[in-house]
Coordinates of C-alpha atoms in Angstrom, one line a residue:
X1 CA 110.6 106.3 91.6
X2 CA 114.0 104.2 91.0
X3 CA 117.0 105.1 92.7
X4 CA 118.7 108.0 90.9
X5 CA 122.2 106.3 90.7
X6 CA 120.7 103.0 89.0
X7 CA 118.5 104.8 86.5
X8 CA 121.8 106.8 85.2
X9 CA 124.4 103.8 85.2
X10 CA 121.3 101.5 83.5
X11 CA 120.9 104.5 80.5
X12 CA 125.2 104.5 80.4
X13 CA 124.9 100.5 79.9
X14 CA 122.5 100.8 77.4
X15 CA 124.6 103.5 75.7
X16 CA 128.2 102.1 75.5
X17 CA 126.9 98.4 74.7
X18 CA 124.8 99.9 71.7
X19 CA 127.9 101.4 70.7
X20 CA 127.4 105.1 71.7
X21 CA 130.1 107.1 73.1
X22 CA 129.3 108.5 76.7
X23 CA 130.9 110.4 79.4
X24 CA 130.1 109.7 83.6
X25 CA 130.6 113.1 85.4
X26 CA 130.9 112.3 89.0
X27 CA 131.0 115.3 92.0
X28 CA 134.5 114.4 93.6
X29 CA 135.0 117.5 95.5
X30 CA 132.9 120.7 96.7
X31 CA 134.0 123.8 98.5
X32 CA 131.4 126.3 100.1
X33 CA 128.0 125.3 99.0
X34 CA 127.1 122.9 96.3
X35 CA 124.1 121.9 94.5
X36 CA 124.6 118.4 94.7
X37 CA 126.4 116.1 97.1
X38 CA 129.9 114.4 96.6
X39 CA 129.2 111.2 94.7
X40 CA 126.8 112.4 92.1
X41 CA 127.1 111.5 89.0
X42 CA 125.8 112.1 85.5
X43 CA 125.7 110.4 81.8
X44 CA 126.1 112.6 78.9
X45 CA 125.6 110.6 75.3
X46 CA 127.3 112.1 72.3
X47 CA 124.6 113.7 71.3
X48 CA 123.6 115.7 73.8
X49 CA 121.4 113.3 75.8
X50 CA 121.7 113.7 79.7
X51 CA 120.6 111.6 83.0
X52 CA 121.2 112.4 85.9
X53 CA 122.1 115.9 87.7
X54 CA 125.6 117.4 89.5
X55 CA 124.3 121.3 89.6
X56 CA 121.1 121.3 88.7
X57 CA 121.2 122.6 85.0
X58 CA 123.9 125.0 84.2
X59 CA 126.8 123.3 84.7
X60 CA 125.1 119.9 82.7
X61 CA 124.8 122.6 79.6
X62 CA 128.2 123.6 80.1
X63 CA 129.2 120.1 79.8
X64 CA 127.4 119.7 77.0
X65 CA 128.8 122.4 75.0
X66 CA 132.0 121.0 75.9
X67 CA 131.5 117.6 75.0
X68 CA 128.6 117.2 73.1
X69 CA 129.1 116.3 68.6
X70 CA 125.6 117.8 68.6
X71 CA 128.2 121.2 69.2
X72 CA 131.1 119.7 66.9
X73 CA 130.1 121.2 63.9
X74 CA 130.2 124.9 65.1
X75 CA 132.7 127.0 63.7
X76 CA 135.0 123.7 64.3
X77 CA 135.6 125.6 68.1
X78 CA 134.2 122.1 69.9
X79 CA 135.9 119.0 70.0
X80 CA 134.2 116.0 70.4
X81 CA 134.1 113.9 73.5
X82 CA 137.8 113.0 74.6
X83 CA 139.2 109.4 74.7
X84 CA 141.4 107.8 77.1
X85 CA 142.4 108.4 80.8
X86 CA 139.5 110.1 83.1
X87 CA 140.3 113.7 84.0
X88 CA 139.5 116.0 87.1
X89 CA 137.1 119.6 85.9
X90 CA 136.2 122.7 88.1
X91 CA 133.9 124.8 88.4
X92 CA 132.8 128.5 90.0
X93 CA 136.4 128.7 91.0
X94 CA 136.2 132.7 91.0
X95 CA 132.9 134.2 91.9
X96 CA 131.6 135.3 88.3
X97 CA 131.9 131.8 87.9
X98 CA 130.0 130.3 90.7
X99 CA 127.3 133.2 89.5
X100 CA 128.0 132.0 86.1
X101 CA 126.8 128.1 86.9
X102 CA 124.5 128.7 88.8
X103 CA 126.5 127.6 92.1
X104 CA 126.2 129.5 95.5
X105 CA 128.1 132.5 96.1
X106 CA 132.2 131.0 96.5
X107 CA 130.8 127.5 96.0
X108 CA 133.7 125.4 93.8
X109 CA 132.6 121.8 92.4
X110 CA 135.3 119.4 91.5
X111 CA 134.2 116.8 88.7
X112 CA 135.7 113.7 87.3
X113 CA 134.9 112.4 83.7
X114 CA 135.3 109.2 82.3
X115 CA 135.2 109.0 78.8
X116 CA 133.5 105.7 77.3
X117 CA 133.3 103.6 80.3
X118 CA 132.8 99.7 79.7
X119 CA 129.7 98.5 79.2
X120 CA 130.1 94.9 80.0
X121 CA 131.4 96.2 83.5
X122 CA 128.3 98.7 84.2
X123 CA 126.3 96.1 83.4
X124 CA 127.6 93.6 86.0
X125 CA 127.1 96.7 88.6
X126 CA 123.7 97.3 87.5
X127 CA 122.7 93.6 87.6
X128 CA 124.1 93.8 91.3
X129 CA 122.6 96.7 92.5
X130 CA 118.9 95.7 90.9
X131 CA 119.8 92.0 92.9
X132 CA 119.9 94.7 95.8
X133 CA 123.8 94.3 96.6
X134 CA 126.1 97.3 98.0
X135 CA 128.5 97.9 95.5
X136 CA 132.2 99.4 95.2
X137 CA 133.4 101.0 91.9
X138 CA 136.9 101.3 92.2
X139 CA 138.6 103.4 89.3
X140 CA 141.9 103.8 87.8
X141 CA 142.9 107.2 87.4
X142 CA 145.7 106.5 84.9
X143 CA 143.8 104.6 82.2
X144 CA 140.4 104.7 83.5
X145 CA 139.8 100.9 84.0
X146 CA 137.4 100.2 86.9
X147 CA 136.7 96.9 88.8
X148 CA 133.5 96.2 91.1
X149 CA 133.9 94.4 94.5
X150 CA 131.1 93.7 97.4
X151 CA 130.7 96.3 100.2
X152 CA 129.9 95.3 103.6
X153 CA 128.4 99.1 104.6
X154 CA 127.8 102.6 102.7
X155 CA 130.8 104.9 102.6
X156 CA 131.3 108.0 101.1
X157 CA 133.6 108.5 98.0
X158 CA 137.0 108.5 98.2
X159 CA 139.4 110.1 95.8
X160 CA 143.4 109.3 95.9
X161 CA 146.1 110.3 93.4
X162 CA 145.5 107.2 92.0
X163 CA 141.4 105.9 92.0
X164 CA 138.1 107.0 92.6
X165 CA 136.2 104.7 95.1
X166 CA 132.4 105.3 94.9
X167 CA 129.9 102.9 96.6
X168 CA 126.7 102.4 94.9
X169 CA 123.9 100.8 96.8
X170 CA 120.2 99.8 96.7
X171 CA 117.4 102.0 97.2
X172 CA 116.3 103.2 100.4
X173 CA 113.8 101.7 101.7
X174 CA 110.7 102.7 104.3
X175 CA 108.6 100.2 105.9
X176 CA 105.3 101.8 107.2
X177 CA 103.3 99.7 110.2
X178 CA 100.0 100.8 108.9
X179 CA 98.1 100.8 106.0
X180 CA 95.9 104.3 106.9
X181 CA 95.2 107.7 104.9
X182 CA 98.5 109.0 106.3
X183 CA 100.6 105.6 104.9
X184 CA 98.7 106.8 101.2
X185 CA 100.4 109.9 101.5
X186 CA 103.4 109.3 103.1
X187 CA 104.6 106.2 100.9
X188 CA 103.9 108.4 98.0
X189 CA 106.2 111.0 99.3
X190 CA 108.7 108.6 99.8
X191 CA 108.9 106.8 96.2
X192 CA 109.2 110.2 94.9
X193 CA 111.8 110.7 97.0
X194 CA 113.5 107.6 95.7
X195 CA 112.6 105.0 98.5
X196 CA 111.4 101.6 98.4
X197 CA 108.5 101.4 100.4
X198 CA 106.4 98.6 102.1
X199 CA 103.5 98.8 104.3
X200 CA 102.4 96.2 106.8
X201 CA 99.3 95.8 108.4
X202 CA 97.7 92.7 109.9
X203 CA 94.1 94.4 109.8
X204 CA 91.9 93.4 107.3
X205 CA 89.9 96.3 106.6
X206 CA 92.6 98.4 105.9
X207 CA 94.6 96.6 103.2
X208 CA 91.0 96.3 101.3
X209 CA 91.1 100.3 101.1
X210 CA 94.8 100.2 99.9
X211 CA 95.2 102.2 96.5
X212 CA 98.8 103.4 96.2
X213 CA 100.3 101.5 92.9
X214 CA 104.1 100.7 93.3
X215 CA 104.2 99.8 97.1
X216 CA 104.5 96.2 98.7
X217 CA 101.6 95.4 101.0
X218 CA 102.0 92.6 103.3
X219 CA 99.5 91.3 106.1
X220 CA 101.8 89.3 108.4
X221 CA 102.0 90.6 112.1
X222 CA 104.5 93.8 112.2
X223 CA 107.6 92.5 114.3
X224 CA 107.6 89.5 112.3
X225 CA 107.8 91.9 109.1
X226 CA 110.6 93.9 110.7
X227 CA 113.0 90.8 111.5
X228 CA 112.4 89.7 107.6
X229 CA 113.0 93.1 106.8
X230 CA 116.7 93.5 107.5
X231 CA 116.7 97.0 107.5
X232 CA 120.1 98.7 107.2
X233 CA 121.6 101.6 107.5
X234 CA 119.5 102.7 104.2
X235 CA 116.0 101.3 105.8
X236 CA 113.5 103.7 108.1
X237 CA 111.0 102.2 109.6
X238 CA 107.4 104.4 110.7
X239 CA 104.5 103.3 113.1
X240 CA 101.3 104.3 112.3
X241 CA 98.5 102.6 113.8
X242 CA 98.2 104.3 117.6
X243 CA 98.1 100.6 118.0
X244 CA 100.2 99.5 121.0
X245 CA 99.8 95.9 120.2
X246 CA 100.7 96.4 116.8
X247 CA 103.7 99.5 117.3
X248 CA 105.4 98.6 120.2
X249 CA 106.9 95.0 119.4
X250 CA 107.5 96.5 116.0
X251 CA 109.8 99.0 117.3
X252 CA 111.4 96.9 119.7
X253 CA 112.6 95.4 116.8
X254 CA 113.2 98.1 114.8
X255 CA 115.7 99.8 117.3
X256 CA 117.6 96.0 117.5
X257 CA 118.3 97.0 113.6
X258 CA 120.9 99.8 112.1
X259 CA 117.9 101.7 110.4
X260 CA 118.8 105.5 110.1
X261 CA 115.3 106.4 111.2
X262 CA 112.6 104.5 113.6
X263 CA 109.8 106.3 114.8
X264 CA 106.6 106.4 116.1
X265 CA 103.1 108.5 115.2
X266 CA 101.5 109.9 118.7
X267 CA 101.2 112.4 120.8
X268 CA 103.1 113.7 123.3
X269 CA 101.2 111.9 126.2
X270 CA 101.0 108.8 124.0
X271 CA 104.7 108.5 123.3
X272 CA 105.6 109.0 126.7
X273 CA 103.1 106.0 127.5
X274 CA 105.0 104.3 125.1
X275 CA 108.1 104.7 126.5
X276 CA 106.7 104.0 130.1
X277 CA 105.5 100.7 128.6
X278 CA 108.2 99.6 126.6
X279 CA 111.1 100.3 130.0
X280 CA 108.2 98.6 132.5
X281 CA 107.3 95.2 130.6
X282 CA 110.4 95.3 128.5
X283 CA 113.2 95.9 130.0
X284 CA 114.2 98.8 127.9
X285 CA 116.0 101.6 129.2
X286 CA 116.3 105.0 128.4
X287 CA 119.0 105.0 126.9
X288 CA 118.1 101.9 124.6
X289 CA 115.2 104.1 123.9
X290 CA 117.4 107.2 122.8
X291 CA 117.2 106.0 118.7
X292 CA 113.1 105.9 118.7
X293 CA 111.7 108.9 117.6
X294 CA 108.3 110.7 118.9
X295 CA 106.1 112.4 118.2
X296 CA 107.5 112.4 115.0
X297 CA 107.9 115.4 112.0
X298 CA 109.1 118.4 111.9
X299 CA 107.1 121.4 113.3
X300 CA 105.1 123.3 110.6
X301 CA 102.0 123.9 112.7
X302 CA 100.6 120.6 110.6
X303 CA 96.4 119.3 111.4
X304 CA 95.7 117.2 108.3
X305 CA 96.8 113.8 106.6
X306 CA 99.2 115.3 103.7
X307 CA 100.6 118.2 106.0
X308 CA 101.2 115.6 108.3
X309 CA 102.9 113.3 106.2
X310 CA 105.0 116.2 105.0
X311 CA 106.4 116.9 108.2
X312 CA 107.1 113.7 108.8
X313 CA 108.5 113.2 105.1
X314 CA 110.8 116.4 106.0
X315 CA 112.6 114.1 109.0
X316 CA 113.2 111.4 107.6
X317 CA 115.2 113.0 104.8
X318 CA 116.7 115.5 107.1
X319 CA 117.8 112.8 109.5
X320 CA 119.1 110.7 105.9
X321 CA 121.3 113.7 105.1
X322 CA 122.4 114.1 108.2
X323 CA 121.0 117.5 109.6
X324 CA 120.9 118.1 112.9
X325 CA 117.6 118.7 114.1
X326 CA 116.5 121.4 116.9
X327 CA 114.8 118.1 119.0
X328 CA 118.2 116.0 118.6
X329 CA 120.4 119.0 119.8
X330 CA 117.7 119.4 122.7
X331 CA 118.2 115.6 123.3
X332 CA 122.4 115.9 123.4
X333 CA 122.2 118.8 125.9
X334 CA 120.0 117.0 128.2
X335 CA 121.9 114.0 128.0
X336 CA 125.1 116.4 128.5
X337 CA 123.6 117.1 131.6
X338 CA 122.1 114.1 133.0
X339 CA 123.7 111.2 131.6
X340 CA 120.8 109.9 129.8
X341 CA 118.7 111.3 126.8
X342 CA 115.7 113.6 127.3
X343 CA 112.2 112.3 125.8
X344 CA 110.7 116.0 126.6
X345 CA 112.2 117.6 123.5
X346 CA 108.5 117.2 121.9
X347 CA 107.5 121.1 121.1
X348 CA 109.3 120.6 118.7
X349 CA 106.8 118.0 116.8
X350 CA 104.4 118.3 114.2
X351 CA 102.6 115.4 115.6

């Protein structure tokens, strides 16, 4: 599945260059818990049409009711969509409004809509972002014009009395060493979670049993992949063939990247071979060790392929979000203590 972000801005294009009028709703501001995260955004056509999410439903109907001509004929009690400069919206304020939308207990959500956004300029942003540039969208709060520039790294957005600043990006992306049952399940996981996903694997008979549709399957030797891959800070990278001679240079030069995730499938006896290996006959440390992850998943008691890849699914996205995990707050307290990271924080693994 497509990036969520790209697949809304590409339906806005489409909308405002064929003449349509069309609002983007994007989450600004959240207090207590929200739905969605700050940065979300949302297209709503003049007719009712939506992509995209900021609540999860109730709020995109409220919007609609609001906004929508489909409502315009209705006693004459509903405008149509505004014109001009953008303006800021709230909601679940009070708590019979947070029950109201469907937003946690005391949760408050802070949207900005822009009304009839150009469609020459999303298009230039979609053409970058489906060239796979990081993108800034820099908005004028006072008239609503908006100009694109480059972006070096993801931020998050930034709101001032005067512009919104939201960077838009390129989809994540997984690379998977390993074309087994687990990749089948796990690289399906990940598209629907939004990730672009490739698999390597060198070995013959296992990219002849290949049958996932939408992933890119290459055969070249894994640490050779992972320098061409350029990962960045929206790339994770997975071992999966209990393969030393394929994992183990793969991750060496996984953990010489700034991907948010590298791990390793194994045991608890294998990974601490690993690491043995990888600090004897490569001069790794522990502490340039302290990114790689293993065993890897999160603990739900898991035995077979899909559970497995579930657990392992679970991790990646937690660690994306930025959760702390019970193994990486074992880790900090060790190294709290001794200087250096702890690899023995592994009951905490599925795998």
């Amino acid at each position: 599945m497509e990036n969520l972000d790209l697949v809304v801005l590409r339906a806005l294009r489409d909308w405002r260059l064929a003449g349509k009028r069309a609002l983007l709703a994007t989450v600004v501001r959240t207090w207590g818990s929200s739905p969605r995260p700050i940065g979300s955004i949302m297209a709503l056509r003049e007719d009712g049409t939506v992509v995209g999410s900021i609540s999860g439903g109730c709020i995109e109907d409220d919007l609609i009711y609001r906004y929508s001509q489909a409502y315009a004929g209705e006693g004459g009690n509903h405008p149509d969509m505004p014109m001009g400069a953008p303006g800021f919206l709230k909601y679940g304020i009070k708590a019979d409004e947070a029950h109201q939308f469907g937003l946690p207990c005391g949760g408050t959500l802070e949207l900005l809509l822009e009304y009839d956004p150009d469609g020459h300029d999303l298009a230039q942003l979609v053409t970058a972002l489906e060239a796979g540039k990081l993108m800034q969208r820099i908005v004028r709060l006072s008239d609503g014009k908006a100009r694109l520039q480059p972006a070096e790294q993801p931020s998050d957005l930034h709101v001032s009395e005067t512009e919104l600043v939201n960077t838009f990006g390129p989809e994540y992306r997984m690379l998977l060493i390993g074309a087994g049952q687990l990749a089948e399940y796990l690289s399906t996981m990940a598209m629907f979670n939004g990730f672009l996903v490739t698999v390597c694997d060198p070995r013959e008979e296992y990219r002849g049993s290949w049958s996932v549709p939408g992933v890119e399957l290459v055969s070249e030797m894994p640490d050779d992949v992972v320098r061409g891959f350029r990962a960045d800070r929206r790339t994770c990278i997975v071992t999966l063939t209990h393969d030393p001679k394929l994992d183990d240079l793969a991750l060496l030069e996984a953990l010489e990247t700034e991907a948010f995730y590298v791990g390793a499938i194994g045991s608890r006896s294998n990974n601490a071979l690993r690491r043995e290996r990888l600090i004897e006959y490569f001069d790794q440390t522990e502490e340039s060790l302290a990114r790689l992850r293993g065993p890897i998943g999160i603990y739900i008691g898991s035995k077979t392929p899909p559970e497995i890849a579930v657990s392992i699914m679970a991790e990646v996205l937690a660690v994306k979000n930025g959760v702390v995990l019970p193994r990486d707050m074992e880790v900090a307290q060790a190294k709290n203590k001794t200087g250096i990271p702890s690899s023995g924080a592994d009951q905490f693994c599925a795998i």
